[in-house]
Coordinates of C-alpha atoms in Angstrom, one line a residue:
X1 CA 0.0 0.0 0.0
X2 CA 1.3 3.6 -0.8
X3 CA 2.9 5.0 1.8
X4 CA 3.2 1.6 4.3
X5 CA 6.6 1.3 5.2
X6 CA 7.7 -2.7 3.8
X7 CA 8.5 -5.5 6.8
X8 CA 12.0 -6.2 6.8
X9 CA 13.5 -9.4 4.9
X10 CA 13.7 -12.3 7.5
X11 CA 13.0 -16.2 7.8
X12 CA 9.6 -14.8 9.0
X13 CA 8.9 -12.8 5.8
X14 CA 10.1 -15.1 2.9
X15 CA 6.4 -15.8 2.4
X16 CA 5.7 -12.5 1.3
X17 CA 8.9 -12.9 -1.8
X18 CA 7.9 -14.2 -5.1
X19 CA 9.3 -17.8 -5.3
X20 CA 11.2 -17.3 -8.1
X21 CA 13.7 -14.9 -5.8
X22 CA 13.5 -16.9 -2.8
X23 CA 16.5 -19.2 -1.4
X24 CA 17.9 -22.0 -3.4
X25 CA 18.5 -24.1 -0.5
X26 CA 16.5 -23.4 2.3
X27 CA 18.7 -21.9 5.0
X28 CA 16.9 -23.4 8.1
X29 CA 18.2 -27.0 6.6
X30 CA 21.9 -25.8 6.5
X31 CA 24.7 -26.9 8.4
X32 CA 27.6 -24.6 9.1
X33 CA 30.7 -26.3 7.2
X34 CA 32.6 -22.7 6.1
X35 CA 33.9 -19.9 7.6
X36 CA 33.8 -17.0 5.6
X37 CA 36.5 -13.9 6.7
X38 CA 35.4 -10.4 5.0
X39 CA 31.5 -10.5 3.8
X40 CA 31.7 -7.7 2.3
X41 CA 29.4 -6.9 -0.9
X42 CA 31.7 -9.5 -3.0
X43 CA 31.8 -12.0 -1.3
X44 CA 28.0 -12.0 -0.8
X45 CA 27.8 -11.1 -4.6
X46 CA 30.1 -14.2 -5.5
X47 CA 31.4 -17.2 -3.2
X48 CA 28.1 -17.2 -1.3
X49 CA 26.0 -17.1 -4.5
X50 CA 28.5 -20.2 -5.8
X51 CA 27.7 -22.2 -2.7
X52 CA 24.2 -21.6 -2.6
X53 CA 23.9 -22.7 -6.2
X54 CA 26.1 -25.8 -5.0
X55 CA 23.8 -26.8 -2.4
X56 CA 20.8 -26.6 -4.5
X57 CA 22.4 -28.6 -7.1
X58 CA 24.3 -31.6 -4.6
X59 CA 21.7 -31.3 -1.9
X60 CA 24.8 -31.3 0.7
X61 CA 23.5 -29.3 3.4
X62 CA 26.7 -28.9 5.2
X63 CA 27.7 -25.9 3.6
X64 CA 26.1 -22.8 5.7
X65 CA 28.6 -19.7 5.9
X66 CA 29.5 -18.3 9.3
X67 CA 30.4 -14.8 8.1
X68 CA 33.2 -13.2 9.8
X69 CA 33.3 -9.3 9.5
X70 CA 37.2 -8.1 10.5
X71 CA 35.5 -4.2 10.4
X72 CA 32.1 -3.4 10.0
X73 CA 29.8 -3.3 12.8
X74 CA 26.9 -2.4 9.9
X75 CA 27.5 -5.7 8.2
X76 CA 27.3 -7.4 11.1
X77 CA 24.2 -5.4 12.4
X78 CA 22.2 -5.7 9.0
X79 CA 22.5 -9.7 8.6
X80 CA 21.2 -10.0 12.2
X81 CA 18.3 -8.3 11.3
X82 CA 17.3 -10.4 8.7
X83 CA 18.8 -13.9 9.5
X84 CA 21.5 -13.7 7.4
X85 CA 19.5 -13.2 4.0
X86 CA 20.1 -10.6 1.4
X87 CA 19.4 -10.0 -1.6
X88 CA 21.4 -10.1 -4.8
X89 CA 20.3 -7.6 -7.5
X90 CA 22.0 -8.2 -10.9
X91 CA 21.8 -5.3 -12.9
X92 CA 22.6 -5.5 -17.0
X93 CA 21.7 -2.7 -19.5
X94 CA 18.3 -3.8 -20.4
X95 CA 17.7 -6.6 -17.8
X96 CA 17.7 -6.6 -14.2
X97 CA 16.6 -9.4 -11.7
X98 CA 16.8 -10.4 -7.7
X99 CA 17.1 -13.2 -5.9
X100 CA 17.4 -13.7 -2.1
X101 CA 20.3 -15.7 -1.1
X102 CA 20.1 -17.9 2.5
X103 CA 23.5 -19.5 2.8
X104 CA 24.6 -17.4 5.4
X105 CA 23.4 -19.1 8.8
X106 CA 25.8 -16.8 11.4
X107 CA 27.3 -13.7 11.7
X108 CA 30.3 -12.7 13.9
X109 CA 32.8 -9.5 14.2
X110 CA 35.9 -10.1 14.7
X111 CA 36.1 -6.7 16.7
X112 CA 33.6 -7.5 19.1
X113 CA 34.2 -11.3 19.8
X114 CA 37.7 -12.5 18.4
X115 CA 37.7 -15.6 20.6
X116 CA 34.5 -16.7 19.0
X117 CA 36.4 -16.6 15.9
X118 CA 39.2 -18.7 16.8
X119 CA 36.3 -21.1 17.8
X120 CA 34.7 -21.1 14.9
X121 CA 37.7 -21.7 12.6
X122 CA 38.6 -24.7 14.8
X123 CA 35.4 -26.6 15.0
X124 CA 35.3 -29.7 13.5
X125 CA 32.3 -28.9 11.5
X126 CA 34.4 -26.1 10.0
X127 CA 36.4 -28.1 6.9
X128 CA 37.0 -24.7 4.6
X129 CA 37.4 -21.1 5.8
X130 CA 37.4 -19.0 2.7
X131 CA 38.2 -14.9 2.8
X132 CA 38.1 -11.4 1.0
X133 CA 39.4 -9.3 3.5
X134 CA 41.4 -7.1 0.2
X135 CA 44.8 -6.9 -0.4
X136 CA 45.8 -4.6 3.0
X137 CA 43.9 -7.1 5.1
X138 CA 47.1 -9.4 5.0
X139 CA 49.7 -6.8 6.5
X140 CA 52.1 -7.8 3.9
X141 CA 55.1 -5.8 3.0
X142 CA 54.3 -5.4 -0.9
X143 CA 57.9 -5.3 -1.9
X144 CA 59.4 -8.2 -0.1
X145 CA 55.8 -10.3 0.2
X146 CA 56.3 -10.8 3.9
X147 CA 54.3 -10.5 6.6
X148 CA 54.7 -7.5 8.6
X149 CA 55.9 -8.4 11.7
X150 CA 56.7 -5.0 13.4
X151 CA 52.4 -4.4 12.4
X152 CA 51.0 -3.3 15.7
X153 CA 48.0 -5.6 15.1
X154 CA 50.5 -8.6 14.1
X155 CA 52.7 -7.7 17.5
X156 CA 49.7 -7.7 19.9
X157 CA 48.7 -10.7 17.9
X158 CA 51.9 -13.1 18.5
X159 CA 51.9 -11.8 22.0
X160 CA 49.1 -13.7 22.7
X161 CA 46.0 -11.4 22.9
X162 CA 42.6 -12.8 20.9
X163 CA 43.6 -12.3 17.4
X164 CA 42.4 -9.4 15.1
X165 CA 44.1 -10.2 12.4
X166 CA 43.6 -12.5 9.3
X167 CA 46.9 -14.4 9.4
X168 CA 46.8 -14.1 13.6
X169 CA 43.1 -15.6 13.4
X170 CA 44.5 -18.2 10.8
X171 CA 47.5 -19.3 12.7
X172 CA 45.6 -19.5 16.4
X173 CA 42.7 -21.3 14.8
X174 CA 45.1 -23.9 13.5
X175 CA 46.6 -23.9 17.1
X176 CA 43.3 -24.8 18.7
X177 CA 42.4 -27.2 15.7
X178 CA 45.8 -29.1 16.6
X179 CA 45.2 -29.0 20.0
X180 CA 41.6 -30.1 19.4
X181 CA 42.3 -33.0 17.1
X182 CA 39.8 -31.4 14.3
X183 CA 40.6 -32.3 11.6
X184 CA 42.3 -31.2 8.2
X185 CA 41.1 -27.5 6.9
X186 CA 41.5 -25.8 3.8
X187 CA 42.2 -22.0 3.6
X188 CA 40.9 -20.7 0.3
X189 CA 41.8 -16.9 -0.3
X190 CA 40.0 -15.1 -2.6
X191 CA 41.8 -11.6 -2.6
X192 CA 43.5 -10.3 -6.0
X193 CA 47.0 -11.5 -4.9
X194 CA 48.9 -13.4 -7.5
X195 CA 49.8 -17.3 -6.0
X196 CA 47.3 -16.2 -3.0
X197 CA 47.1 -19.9 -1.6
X198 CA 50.9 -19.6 -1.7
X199 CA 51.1 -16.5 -0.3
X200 CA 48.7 -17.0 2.6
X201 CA 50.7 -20.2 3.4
X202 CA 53.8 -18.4 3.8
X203 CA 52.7 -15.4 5.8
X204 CA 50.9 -17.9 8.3
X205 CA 53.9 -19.8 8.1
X206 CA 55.8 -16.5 9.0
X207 CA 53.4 -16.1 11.7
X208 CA 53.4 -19.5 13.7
X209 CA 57.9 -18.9 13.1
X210 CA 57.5 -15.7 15.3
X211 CA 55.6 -17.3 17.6
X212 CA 58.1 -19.7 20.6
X213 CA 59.7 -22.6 19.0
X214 CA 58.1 -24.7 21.4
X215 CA 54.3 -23.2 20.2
X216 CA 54.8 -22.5 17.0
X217 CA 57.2 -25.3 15.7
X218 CA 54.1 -28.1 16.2
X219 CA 51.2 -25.9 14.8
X220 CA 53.4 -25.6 11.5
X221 CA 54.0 -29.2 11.6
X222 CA 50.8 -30.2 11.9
X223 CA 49.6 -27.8 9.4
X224 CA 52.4 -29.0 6.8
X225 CA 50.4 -32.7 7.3
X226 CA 46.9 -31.6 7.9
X227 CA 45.8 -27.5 6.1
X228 CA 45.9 -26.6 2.5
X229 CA 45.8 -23.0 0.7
X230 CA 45.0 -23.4 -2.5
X231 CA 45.1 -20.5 -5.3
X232 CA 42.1 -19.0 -6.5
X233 CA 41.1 -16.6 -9.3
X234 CA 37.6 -14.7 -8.7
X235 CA 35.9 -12.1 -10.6
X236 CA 32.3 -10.2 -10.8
X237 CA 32.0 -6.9 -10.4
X238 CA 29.8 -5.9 -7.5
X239 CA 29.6 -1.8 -6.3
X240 CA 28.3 -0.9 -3.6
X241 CA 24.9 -0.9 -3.7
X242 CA 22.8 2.8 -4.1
X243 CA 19.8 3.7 -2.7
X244 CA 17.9 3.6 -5.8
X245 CA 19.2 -0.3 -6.2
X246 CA 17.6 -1.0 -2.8
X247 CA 14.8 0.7 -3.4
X248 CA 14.6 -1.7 -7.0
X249 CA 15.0 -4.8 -4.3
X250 CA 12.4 -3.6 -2.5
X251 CA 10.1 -4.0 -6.0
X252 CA 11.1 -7.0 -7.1
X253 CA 10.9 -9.1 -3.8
X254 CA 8.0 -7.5 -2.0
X255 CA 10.0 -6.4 1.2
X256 CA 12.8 -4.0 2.5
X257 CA 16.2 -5.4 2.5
X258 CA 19.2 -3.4 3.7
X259 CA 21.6 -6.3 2.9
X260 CA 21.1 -6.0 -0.8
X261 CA 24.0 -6.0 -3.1
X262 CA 24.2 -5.3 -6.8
X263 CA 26.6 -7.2 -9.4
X264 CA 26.7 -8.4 -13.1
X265 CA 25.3 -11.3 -14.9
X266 CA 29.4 -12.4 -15.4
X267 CA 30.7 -14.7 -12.7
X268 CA 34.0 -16.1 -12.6
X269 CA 35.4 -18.7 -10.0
X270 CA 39.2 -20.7 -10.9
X271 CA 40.3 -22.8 -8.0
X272 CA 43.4 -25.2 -7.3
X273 CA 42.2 -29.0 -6.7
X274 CA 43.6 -28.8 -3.9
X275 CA 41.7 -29.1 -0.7
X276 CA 42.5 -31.0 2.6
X277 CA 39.5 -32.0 3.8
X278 CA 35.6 -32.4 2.6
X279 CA 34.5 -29.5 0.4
X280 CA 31.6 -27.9 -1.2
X281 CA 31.3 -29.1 -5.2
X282 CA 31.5 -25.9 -6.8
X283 CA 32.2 -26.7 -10.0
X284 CA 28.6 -28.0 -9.8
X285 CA 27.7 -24.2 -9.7
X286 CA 30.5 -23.5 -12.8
X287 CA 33.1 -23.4 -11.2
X288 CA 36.3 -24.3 -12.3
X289 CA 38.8 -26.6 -11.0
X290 CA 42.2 -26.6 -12.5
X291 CA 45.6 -28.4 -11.7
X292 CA 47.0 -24.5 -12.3
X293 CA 45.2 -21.2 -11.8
X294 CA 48.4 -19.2 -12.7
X295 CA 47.8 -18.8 -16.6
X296 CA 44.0 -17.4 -15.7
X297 CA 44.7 -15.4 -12.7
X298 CA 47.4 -13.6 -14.2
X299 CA 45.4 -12.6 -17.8
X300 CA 42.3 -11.4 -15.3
X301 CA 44.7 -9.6 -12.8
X302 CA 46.7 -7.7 -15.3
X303 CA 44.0 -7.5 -18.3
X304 CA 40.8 -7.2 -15.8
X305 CA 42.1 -5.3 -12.9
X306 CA 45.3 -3.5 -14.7
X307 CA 42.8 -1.7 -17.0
X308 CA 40.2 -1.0 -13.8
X309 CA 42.8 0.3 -12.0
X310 CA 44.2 2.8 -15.3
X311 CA 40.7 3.9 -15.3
X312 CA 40.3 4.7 -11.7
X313 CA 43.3 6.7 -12.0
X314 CA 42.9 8.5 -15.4
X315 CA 39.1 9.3 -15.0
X316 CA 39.9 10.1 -11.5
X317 CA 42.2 12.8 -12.6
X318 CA 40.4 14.1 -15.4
X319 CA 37.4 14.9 -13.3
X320 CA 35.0 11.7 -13.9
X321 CA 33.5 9.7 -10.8
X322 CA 32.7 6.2 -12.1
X323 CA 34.6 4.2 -14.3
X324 CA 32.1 3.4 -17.1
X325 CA 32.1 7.5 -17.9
X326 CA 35.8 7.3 -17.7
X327 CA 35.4 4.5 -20.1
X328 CA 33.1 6.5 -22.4
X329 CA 35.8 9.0 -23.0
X330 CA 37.8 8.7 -26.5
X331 CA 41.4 8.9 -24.9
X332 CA 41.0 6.7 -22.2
X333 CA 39.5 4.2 -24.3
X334 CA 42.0 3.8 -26.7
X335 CA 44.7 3.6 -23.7
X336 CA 43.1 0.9 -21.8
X337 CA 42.8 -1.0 -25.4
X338 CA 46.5 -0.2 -25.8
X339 CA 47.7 -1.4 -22.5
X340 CA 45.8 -4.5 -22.9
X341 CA 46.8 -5.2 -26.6
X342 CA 50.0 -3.7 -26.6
X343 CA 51.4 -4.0 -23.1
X344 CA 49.7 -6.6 -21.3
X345 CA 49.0 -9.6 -23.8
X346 CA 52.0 -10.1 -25.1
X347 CA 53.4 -11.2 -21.4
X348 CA 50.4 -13.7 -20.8
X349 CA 50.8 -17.4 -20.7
X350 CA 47.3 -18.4 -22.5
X351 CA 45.0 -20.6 -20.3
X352 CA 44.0 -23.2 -22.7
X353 CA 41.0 -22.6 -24.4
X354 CA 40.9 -18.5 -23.7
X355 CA 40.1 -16.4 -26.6
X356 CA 42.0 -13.5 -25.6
X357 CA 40.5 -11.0 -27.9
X358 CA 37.4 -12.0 -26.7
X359 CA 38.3 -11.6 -23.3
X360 CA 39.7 -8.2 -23.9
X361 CA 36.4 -7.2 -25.7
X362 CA 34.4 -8.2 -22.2
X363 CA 36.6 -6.4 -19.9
X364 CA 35.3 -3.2 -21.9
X365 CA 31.8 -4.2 -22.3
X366 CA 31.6 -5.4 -18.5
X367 CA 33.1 -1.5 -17.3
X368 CA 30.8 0.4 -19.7
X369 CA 28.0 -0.9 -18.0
X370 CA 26.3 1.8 -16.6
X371 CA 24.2 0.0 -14.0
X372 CA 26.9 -0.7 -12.3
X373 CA 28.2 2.8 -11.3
X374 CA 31.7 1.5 -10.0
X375 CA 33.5 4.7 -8.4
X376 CA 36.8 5.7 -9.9
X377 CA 37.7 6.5 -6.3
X378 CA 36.5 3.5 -5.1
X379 CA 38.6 1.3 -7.9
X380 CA 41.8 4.2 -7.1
X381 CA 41.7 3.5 -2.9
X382 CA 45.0 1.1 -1.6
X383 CA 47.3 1.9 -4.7
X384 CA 50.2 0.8 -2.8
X385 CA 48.5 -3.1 -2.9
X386 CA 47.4 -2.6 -6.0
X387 CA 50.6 -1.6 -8.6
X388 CA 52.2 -5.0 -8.1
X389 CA 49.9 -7.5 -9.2
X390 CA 47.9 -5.2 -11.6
X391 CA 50.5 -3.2 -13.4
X392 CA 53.8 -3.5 -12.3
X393 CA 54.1 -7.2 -13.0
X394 CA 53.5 -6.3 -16.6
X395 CA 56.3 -3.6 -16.3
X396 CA 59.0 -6.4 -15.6
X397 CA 58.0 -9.1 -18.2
X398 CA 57.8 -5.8 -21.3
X399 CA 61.1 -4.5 -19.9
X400 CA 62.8 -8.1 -19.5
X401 CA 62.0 -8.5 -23.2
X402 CA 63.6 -5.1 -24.4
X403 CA 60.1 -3.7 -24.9
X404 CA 59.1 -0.5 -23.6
X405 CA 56.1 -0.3 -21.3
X406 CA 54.4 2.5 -22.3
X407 CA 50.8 2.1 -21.5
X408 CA 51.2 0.0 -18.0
X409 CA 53.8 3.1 -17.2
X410 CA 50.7 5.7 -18.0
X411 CA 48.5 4.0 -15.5
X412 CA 51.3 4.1 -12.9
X413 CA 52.1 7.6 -13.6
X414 CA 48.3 8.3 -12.6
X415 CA 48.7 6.7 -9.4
X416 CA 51.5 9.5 -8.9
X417 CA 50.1 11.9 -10.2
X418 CA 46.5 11.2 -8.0
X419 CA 49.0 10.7 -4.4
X420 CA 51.2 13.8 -5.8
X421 CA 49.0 16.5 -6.5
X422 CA 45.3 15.2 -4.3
X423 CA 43.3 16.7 -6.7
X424 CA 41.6 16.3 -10.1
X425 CA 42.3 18.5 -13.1
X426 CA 39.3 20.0 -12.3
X427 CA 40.6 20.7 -8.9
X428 CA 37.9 18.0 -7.2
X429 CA 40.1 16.7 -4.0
X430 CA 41.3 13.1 -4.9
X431 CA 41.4 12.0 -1.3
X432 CA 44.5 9.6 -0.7
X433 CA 43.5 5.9 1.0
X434 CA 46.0 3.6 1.6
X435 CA 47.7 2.2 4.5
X436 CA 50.5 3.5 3.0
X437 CA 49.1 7.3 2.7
X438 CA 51.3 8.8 5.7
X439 CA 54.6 7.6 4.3
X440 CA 53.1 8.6 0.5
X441 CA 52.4 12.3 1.9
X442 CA 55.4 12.6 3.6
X443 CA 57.5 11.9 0.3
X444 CA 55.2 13.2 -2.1
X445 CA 54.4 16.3 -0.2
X446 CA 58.2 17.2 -0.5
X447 CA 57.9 17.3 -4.4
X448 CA 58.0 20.2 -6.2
X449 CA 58.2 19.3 -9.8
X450 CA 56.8 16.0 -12.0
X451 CA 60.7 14.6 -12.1
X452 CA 60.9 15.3 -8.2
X453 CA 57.6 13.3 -7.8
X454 CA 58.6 11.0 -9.6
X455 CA 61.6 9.6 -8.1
X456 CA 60.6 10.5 -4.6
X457 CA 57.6 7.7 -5.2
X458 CA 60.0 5.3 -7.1
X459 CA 62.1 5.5 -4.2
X460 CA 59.3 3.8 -1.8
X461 CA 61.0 0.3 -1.5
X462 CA 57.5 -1.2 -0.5
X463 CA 56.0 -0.7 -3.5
X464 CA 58.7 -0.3 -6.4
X465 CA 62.2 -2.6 -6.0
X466 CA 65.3 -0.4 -6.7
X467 CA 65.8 -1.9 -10.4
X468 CA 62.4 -0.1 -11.4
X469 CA 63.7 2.7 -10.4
X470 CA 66.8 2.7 -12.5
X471 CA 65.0 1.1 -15.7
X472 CA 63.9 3.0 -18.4
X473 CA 60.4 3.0 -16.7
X474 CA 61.3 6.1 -14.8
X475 CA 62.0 8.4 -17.8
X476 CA 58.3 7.1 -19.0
X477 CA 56.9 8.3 -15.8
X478 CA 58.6 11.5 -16.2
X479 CA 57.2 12.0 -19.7
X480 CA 53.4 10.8 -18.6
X481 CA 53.7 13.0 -15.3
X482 CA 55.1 16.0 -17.1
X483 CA 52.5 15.9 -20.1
X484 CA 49.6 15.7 -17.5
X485 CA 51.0 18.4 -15.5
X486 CA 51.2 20.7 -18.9
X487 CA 48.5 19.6 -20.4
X488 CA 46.0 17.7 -18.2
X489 CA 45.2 14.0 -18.3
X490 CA 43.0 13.4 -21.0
X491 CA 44.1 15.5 -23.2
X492 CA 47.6 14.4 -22.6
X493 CA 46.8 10.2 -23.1
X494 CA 44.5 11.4 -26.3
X495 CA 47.9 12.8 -28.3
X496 CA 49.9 9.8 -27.2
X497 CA 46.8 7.6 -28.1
X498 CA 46.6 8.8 -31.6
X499 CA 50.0 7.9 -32.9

């Protein structure tokens, strides 16, 4: 009725949504099997969608997601309310549907209750504890891929408090799994890092070193025998959600849902067979399950999330505030088609059977969607993180070859130029977030001149290795950076872009 104010999405209200959106399992029949670390809009837009659909399709019930928030008190808040439903609203340019999504059967912070977690991650129910905490979320040292052990939160950690961290919550749940005699568990990360199974292995094997010989030494033993970390490769692109998408959701299903989360049609899940324990058959929901996710993780970080990230920054600059208008512009078109053509293929190991023109053409259908207003800022935020994986990776293999980088190095001068200068073309502050922004500042803010920006940010060790610095990368930096300065950013990429 006009003007009634919709119940709230609950167990007690599914009734009232159309059965085509309701549950694909229903949640009261679910075990709790997974821990999930991080259930932010992705996750509940991709790996909880997956193991719905795998449930519906196996009838294993054991598969209910305890889902672990490290930050947000309003995540945690808004699945309580509604029993752990939410909605997912994909959102296409001429079709848009909802379904409610049930696998979520608890909810924990890590804030408020951190020995719960630690429980959790060490009952013997729980075989697979799966995460998307983002790249920061690992206190990793992004030039020497360790963990960061002078981290305050990794200090108080070791030191025995209830852990807040990822890798502490990792490491003490293995503890009390060991101790326990739980069983084997598999860790599955699901954050853009390349060889992420492999690199959550090592910084929870860093972790459990720290700790005394005589605790640490057995945990890793009985890890080596008993955990596994395989690599993944995930992708769907899931914003967060507006209030006109929740007020679509509200349309579609009948009632008010302030869970909702908004993604594309595309879904993409590439994981290691390699699992220590029982799991959930997600290749029963299209997943894939490979002997090597390497070849695909690497085309969708550096074609994918390279060209997300160039937009972020270019758009960013020149004034735009999501990446599909960024995309709609002429000269950041033509860049992000030269950095994946030019730069970026040409250093990819093919996964077999991968079209990769086709691929390119979907990563540039996929960002000009406009419902799905992704922010440029949004994309831009933990740089630091970010450059590795996404961009500077290319740098290395086109330099190693005698080739010169020139579109990954525009992308990385944008970065720059966005921590240099703080603002847009258009003089819009470009606020700086990254867990690196105080060290950023301090060097950037001393700058005075493109060149002096330049090699004061090439000269951050955790994010650029010396040899970068003394490639022939930097004098492409100094020529992006110095065009923009003159000239602007778009109007600088469109010369360069027509030759």
């Amino acid at each position: 009725m006009t003007g009634e104010a919709l119940p709230l999405l609950r167990l007690g209200t599914l009734d009232r949504v159309p059965g085509r959106s309701r549950p694909r399992a229903d949640p009261r029949a679910l075990g709790l099997g997974i821990v999930h670390l991080g259930p932010g809009v992705f996750h509940r837009a991709h790996q909880a969608v997956f193991t719905e659909d795998t449930v519906a399709a196996t009838g294993d019930t054991r598969w209910g997601i305890t889902a672990v928030s490290q930050r947000s008190a309003a995540v945690v808040a808004g699945l309580r309310r509604q029993d752990g439903l939410y909605t997912v609203l994909e959102r296409a340019e001429d079709v848009t549907s909802a379904r409610v999504v049930g696998v979520i059967r608890a909810v924990a912070s890590a804030a408020w209750d951190p020995a719960a977690i630690v429980a959790a991650v060490a009952d013997p129910a729980t075989t697979v504890v799966t995460m998307t905490v983002t790249e920061k979320g690992y206190r990793r040292d992004p030039a020497t891929g360790g963990l960061r052990l002078t981290d305050p939160g990794i200090e108080a950690d070791l030191a025995g408090r209830p852990p807040l961290t990822v890798v502490g919550q990792l490491a003490r749940g293995l503890q009390r799994r060991m101790q326990r005699d739980s069983g084997p568990l598999t860790m599955v990360c699901c954050d853009n890092l390349p060889g992420n199974g492999r690199v959550l292995a090592d910084l929870v094997g860093q972790f459990l070193a720290a700790l005394p010989a005589g605790e640490g030494s057995p945990v890793a033993d009985w890890a080596g025998r008993q955990a596994a970390f395989p690599v993944t490769m995930v992708d769907r692109i899931a914003p967060a959600p507006t209030g006109d998408d929740l007020a679509t959701v509200a349309r579609l299903i009948g009632v008010a849902d302030e869970s909702a989360v908004v993604t594309e049609p595309f879904r993409q899940w590439v994981i290691e067979d390699r699992f220590a324990g029982p799991r959930p058959a997600w290749e029963a929901a299209g997943a894939t399950l490979t002997r090597d996710v390497g070849p695909f993780e690497q085309a969708k970080l550096r074609l994918l999330n390279g060209s997300h990230s160039m937009l972020a920054y270019l758009g960013g600059l020149a004034g735009y505030q999501t990446v599909h208008e960024a995309l709609r512009r002429p000269a950041f078109a033509a860049a992000v088609q030269r950095l994946m053509t030019d730069d970026v293929t040409p250093t990819l190991q093919v996964p077999d059977g991968m079209d990769v023109a086709s691929y390119r053409s979907s990563v540039l259908t996929r960002f000009s969607n406009a419902a799905l207003p992704y922010t440029t800022a949004k994309v831009a935020m933990d740089g630091s993180q970010k450059l590795g994986p996404r961009l500077l990776g290319t740098v290395r293999d086109r330099l190693a070859t005698g080739a010169e980088p020139r579109w990954a190095a525009l992308a990385v001068a944008g970065w720059m130029r966005q921590t240099w200068r703080q603002t847009s073309d258009t003089g819009r502050p470009l606020p700086l977030d990254d867990p690196l922004a105080e060290r950023i500042r301090t060097v950037a803010g001393a700058a005075a001149t493109p060149v002096q920006a330049v090699d004061a940010l090439l000269g951050i060790c955790d994010i650029f290795e010396p040899e970068l610095a003394e490639s022939p990368l930097r004098g492409l930096l100094v020529d992006w950076m110095t065009a923009m300065d003159e000239h602007g950013t778009e109007e600088a990429t469109a010369v360069v872009a027509s030759q």
